[in-house]
XYZ file of C-alpha atoms in Angstrom:
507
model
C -51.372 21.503 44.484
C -53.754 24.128 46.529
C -54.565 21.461 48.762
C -50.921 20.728 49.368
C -49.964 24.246 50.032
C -52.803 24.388 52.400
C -51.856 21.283 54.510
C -48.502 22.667 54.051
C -49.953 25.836 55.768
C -51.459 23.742 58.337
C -48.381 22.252 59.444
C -45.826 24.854 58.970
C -48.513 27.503 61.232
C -48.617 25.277 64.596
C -47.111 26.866 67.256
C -44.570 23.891 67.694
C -43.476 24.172 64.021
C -43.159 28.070 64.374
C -40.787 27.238 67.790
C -38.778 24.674 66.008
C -38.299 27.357 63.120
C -37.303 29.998 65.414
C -34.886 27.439 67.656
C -33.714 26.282 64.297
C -32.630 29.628 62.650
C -30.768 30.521 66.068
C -28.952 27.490 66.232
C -28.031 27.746 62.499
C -26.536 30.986 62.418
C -24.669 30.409 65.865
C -23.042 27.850 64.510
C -22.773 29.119 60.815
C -20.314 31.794 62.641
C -18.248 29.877 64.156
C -15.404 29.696 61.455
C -14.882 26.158 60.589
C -18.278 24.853 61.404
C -20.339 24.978 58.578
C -24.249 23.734 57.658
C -22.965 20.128 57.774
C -21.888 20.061 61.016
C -24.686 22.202 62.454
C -27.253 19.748 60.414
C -24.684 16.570 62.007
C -24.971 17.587 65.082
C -28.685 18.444 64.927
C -29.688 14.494 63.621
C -29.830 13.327 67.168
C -32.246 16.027 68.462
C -34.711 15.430 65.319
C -34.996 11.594 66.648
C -37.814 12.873 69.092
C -39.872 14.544 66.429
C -42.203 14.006 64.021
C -40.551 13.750 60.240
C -42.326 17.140 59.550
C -41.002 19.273 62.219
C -37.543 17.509 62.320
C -37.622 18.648 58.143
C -38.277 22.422 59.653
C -36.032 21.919 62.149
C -33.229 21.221 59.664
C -34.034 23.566 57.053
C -34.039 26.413 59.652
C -30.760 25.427 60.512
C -29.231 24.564 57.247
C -30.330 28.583 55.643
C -29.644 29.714 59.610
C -25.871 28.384 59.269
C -25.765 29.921 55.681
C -26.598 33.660 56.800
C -24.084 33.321 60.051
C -21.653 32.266 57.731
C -21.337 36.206 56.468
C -20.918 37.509 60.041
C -17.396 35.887 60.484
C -16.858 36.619 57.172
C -17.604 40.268 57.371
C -16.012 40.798 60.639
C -13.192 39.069 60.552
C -12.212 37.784 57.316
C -12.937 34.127 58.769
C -16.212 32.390 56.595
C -17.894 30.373 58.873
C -18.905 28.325 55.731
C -17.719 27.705 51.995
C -20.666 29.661 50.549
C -20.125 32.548 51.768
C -16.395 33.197 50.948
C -16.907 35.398 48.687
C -18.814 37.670 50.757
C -14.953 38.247 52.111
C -14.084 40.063 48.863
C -16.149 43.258 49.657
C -17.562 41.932 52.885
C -14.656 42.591 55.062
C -13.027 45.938 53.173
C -16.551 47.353 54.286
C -15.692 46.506 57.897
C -12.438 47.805 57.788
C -13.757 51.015 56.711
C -15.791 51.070 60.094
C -19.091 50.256 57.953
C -19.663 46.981 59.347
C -23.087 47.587 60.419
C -23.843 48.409 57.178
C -22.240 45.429 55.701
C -24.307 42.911 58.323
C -27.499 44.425 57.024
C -26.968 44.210 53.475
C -25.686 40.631 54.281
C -29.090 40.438 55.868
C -31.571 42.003 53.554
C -30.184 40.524 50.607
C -30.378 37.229 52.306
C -33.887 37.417 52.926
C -34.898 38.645 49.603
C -32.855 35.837 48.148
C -34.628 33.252 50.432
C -38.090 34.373 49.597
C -37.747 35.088 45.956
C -36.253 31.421 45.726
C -39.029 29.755 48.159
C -41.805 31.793 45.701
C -39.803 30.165 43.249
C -39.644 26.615 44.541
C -43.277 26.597 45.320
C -43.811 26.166 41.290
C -40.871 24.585 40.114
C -40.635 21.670 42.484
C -44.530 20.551 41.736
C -43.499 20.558 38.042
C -40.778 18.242 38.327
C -42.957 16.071 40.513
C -45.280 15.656 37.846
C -42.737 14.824 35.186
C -41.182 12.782 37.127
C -44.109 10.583 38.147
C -43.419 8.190 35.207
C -40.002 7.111 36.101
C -39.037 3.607 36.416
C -35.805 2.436 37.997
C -33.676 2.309 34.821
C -34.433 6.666 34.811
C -34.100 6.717 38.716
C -30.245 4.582 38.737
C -29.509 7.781 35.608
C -30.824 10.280 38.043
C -28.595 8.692 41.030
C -25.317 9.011 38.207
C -26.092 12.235 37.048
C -25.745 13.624 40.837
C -22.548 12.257 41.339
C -21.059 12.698 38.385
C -22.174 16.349 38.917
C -20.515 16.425 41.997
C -17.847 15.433 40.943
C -17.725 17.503 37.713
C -18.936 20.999 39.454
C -16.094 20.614 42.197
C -13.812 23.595 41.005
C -10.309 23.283 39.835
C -8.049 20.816 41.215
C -10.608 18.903 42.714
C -12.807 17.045 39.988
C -10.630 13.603 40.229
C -10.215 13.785 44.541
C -14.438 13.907 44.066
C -14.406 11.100 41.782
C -11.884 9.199 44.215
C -14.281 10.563 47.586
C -17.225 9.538 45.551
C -16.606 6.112 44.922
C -15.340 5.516 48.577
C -18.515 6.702 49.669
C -20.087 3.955 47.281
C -17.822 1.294 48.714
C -18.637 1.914 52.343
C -22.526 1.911 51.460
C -21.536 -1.773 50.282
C -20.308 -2.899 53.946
C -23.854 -5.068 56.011
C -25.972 -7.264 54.806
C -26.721 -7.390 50.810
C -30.473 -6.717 50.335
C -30.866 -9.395 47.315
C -28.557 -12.280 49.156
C -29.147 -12.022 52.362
C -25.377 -12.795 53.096
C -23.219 -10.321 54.901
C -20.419 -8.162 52.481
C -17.530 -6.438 54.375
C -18.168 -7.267 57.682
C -14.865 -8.482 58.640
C -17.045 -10.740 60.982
C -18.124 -8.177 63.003
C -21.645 -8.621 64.087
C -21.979 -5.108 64.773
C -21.562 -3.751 61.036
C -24.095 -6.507 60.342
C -26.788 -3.492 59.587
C -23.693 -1.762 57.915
C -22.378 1.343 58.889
C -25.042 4.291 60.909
C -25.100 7.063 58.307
C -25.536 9.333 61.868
C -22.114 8.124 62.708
C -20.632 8.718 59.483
C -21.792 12.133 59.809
C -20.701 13.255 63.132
C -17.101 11.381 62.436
C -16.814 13.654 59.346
C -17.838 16.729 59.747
C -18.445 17.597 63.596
C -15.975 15.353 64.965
C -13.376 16.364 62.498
C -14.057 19.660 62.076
C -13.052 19.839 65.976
C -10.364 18.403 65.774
C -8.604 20.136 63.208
C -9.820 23.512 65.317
C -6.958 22.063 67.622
C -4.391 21.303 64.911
C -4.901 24.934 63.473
C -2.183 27.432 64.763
C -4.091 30.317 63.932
C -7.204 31.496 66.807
C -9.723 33.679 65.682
C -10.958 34.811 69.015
C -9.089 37.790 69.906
C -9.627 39.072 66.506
C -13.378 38.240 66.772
C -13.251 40.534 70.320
C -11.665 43.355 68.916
C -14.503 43.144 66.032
C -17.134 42.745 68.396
C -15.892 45.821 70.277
C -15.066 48.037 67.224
C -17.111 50.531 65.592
C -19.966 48.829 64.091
C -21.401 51.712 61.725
C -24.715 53.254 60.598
C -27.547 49.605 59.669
C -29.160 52.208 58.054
C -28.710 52.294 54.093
C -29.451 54.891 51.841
C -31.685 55.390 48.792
C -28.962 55.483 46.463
C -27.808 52.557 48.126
C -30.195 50.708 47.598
C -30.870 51.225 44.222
C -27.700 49.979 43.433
C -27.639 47.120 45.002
C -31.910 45.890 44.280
C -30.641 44.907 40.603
C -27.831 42.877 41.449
C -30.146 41.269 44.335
C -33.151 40.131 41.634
C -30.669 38.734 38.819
C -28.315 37.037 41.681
C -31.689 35.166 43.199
C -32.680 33.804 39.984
C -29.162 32.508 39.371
C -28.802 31.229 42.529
C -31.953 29.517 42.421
C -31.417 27.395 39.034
C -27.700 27.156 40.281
C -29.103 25.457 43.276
C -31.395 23.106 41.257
C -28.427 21.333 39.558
C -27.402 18.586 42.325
C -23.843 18.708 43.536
C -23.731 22.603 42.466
C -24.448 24.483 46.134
C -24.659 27.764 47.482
C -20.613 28.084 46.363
C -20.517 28.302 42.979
C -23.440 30.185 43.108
C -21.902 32.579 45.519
C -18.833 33.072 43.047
C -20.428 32.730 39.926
C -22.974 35.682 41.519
C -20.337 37.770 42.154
C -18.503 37.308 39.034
C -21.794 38.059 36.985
C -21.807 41.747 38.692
C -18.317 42.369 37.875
C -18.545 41.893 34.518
C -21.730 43.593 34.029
C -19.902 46.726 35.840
C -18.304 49.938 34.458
C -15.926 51.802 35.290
C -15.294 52.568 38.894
C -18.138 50.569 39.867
C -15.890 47.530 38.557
C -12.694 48.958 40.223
C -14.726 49.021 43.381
C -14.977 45.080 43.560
C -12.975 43.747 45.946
C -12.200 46.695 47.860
C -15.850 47.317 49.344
C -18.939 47.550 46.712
C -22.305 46.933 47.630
C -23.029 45.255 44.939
C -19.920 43.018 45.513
C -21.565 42.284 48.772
C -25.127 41.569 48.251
C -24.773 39.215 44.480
C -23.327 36.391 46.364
C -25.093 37.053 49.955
C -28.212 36.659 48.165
C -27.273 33.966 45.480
C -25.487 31.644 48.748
C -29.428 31.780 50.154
C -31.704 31.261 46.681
C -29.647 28.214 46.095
C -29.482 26.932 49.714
C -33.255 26.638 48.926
C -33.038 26.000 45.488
C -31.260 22.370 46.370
C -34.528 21.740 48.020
C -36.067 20.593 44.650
C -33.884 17.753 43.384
C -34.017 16.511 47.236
C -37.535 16.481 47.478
C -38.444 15.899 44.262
C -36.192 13.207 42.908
C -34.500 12.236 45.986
C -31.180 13.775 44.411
C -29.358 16.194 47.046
C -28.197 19.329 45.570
C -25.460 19.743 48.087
C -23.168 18.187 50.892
C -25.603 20.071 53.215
C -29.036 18.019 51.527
C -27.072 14.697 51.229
C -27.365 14.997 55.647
C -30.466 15.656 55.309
C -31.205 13.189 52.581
C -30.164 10.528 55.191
C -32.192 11.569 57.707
C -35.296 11.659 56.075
C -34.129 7.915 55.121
C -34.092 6.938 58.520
C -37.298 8.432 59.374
C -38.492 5.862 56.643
C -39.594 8.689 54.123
C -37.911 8.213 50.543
C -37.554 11.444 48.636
C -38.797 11.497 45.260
C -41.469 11.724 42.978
C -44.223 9.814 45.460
C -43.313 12.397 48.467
C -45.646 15.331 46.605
C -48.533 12.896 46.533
C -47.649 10.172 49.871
C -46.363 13.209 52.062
C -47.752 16.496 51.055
C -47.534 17.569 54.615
C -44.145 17.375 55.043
C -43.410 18.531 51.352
C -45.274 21.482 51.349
C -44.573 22.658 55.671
C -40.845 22.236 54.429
C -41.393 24.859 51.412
C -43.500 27.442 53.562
C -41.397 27.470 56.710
C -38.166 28.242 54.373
C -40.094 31.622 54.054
C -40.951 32.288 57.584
C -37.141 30.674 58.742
C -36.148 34.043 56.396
C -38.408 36.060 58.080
C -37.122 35.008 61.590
C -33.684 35.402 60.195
C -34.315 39.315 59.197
C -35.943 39.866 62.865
C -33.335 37.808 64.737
C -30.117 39.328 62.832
C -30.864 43.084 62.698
C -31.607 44.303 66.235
C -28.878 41.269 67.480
C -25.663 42.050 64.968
C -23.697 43.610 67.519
C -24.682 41.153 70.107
C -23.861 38.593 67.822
C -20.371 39.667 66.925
C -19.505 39.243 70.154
C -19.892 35.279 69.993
C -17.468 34.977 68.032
C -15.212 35.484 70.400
C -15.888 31.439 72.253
C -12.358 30.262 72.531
C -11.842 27.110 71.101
C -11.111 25.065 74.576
C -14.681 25.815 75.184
C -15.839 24.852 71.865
C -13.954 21.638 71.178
C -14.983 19.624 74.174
C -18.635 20.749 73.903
C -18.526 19.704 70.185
C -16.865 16.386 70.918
C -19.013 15.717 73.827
C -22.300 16.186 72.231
C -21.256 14.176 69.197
C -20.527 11.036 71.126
C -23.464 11.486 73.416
C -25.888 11.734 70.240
C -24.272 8.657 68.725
C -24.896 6.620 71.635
C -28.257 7.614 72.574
C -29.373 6.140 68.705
C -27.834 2.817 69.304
C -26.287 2.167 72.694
C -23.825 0.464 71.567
C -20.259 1.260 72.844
C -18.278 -0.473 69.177
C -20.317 2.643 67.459
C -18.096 5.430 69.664
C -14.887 2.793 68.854
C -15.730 3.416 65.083
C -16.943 6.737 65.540
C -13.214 8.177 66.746
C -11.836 5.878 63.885
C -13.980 7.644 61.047
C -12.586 10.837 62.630
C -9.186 10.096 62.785
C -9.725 8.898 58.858
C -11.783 11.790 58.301
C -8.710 14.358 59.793
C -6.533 12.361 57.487
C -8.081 12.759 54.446
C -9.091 16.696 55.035
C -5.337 17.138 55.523
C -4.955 15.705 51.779
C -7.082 17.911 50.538
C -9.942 15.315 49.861
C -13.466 16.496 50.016
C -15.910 14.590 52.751
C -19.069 15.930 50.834
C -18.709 13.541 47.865
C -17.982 10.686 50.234
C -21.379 11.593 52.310
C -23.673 11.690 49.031
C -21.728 8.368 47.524
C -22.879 6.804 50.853
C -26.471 7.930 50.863
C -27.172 7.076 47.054
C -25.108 3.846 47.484
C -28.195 1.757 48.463
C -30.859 3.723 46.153
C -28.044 3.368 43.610
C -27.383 -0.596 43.626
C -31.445 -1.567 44.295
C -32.199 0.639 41.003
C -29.573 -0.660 39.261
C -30.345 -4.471 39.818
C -34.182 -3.891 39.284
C -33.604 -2.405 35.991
C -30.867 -5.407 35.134
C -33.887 -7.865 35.872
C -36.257 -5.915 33.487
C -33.601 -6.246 30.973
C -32.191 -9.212 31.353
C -28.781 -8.113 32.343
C -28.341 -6.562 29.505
C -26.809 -2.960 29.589
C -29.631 -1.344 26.918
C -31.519 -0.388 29.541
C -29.404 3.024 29.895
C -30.933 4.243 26.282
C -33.925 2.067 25.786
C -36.073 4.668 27.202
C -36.008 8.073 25.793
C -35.904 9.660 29.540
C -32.948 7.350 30.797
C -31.027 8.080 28.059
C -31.692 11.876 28.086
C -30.659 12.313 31.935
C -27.549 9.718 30.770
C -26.890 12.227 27.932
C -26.845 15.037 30.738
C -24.628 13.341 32.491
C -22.250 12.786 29.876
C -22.420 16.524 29.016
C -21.440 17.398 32.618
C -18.888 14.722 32.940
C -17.104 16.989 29.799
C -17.371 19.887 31.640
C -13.860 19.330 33.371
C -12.261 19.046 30.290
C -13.628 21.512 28.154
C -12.421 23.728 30.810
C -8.699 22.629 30.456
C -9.283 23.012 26.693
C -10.139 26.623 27.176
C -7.340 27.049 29.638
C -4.831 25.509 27.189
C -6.068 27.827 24.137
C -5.907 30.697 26.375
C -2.386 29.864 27.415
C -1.122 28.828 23.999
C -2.828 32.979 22.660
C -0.697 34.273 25.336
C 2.029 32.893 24.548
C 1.699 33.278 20.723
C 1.296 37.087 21.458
């Protein structure tokens, strides 16, 4: 392990790394501002850039902008009531009351400090947990590695929020079937092809990505009636308040800080769970542990309100670093990206990565704590600099979106039928974010698809085709057990809503 950390040290400390870091958390929380444009489409549109670098630094790269894109996320948020991504829209409940009050500076740098103490007390953290599951995991075969691929999508699909467990499930296995189209690996024979040659390979998980989430996302900037920028100007140009805090301020807010990292953390850890329902689940947690006006104050401006789910959004953007690199699992939409790019750079996540990579396993985990580092130097002398980008107008930010996506896709494969299907995924990718389907599901259906089917079929030979090999190993049929358990958790939730319902009504 010490000899990890210290290649990991090695790596992460080059002055190249240390640049990419930097450039990384800059680009991150540009785009993490921008309302709309959230990690997944700053990691998309990042993909094409990390083509020139080694697997190592293009990891850095990516990590700086994935918790980059989480901390912009609360300036929009704070400022003008606009999160710039899902996990941090419930810094908006006491987040933006603070701003109104003309304590907006304030709000920024408890958005920032609890960020970075979330970040580092998560990376400290990581740096034990993920070497543990390593080792465990060391002695699975591919019967325990198809349960592991289940239990993340069933988790995604289970940890979705109300309303939105079966549109997973549906997103999920769509994401499965596309992963089928190009040649089958066993056969040899092409599936889905339609007798195009050029989906012989099957379908670029790069253009998937850009269709979905930067493409798309830019498009439906245009179909939204509502324009953020003037409201962004007037922010920018507002009073921004004291940075400063106070002692008493900040003893209120250090306990809610420590308990929402270690939530946020293990929330993070469960793949498919994210920085969201950590966010909430942080801010929930101080609410009910509050008393009397202290609870009253939620919602219309509390500290403590502010900083749980600032700082739990951050422990568990890190915190899905350990089913990623440690069982290949991604513990987000965000990781799923990322999980595919590390693909293409011909590294498979898992177990083996601790031992057959330590470099890039260990640089990963010690530039997370020196991207929050940058992140606290960047953000506090810049916040009212920042503020002020949030004013680009979208005709500037569409076509520079659009423009880069194409270009990126192109450069990869040259290959003009790519931008055809490219604009097609879009359009289909508009479509279904106007139903109210999630794209995240789809992503992480598509990226386990392959590691999914080849597990599955290895551990058919073992058995014979028989379907005993789900609990004829104690570990397979523990994570399988898991699985079932979340699969429940859905309905155990409607349960609870019904009893609740039928009290109310017997009262």
């Amino acid at each position: 392990m010490w000899e990890g950390i210290e290649s990991g040290l090695a790596t992460a400390f080059t002055a190249s790394n240390l640049a990419v870091v930097v450039i990384g958390c800059f680009a991150g929380t540009i785009i993490g501002m921008l309302p709309g444009l959230g990690p997944i489409s700053a990691i998309a549109l990042m993909i094409p850039i990390t083509y020139g670098l080694d697997p190592a630094a293009a990891m850095i790269l990516m990590a700086g902008v994935y918790y980059g894109a989480i901390f912009g996320g609360s300036t929009s948020s704070i400022l003008i009531n606009a999160p710039g991504v899902a996990g941090t829209v419930a810094t908006t409940f006491d987040g933006y009351p603070l701003a109104r009050r003309g304590q907006a500076g304030k709000a920024l740098a408890i958005a920032a400090y609890a960020s970075f103490t979330g970040g580092t007390v998560a990376a400290l953290l990581l740096i034990f947990a993920a070497p543990a599951l390593a080792s465990v995991s060391l002695s699975f075969q591919s019967a325990d590695y198809f349960a592991l691929m289940f239990l993340g999508l069933i988790a995604v699909c289970a940890f979705a929020g109300k309303g939105y467990v079966l549109k997973s499930l549906l997103m999920t296995v769509f994401g499965l079937m596309l992963a089928t189209v190009g040649t089958d690996p066993t056969a040899g024979v092409p599936r889905f092809t339609f007798g195009q040659i050029d989906l012989i390979d099957g379908i670029s998980f790069l253009l998937l990505a850009m269709a979905c989430f930067a493409i798309s996302e830019a498009l439906m900037t245009i179909l939204k009636d509502e324009d953020s920028a003037q409201m962004a100007a007037s922010a920018a140009k507002g009073t921004m308040g004291s940075l400063l805090l106070k002692k008493r301020e900040v003893k209120e807010i250090a306990p809610a800080v420590g308990r929402s990292s270690v939530l946020g953390f293990f929330v993070g850890v469960l793949p498919g769970a994210g920085g969201t329902i950590a966010s909430f689940l942080a801010w929930g947690m101080e609410k009910g542990l509050a008393r009397g006006r202290d609870r009253e104050a939620f919602g219309k401006g509390s500290l403590r309100g502010l900083a749980a789910p600032e700082t739990a959004n951050n422990a568990a953007s890190t915190g899905s670093f350990v089913p990623l690199l440690t069982l290949g699992i991604p513990g987000s939409g965000t990781t799923a990206v990322m999980l595919g790019a590390l693909l293409s750079f011909g590294i498979q996540p898992g177990p083996r990565l601790y031992i057959e990579e330590p470099a890039v396993f260990w640089s990963v985990i010690i530039s997370m704590y020196v991207g929050n580092i940058v992140l606290l130097i960047l953000n506090l002398p810049l916040i009212p600099y920042i503020a002020r980008l949030l004013a680009v107008r979208k005709e500037i930010l569409v076509p520079m979106i659009l423009f880069f996506s194409l270009i990126g896709v192109y450069l990869v494969s040259f290959n003009v039928f790519d931008l055809w299907l490219m604009v097609l995924v879009g359009v289909v990718a508009i479509g279904l974010r106007l139903l109210d389907l999630p794209l995240a599901p789809m992503i992480l259906g598509f990226i386990l698809g392959d590691i999914l089917e080849d597990n599955l079929r290895r551990a058919l030979i073992i058995s014979n085709g028989s379907p005993d090999f789900l609990w004829a190993r104690p570990s397979t049929l523990f994570i399988m057990a898991i699985a079932a358990l979340i699969a429940l958790v859905p309905l155990l939730g409607r349960w609870r809503t019904g009893r609740t319902v039928q009290a109310g009504e017997g009262g």
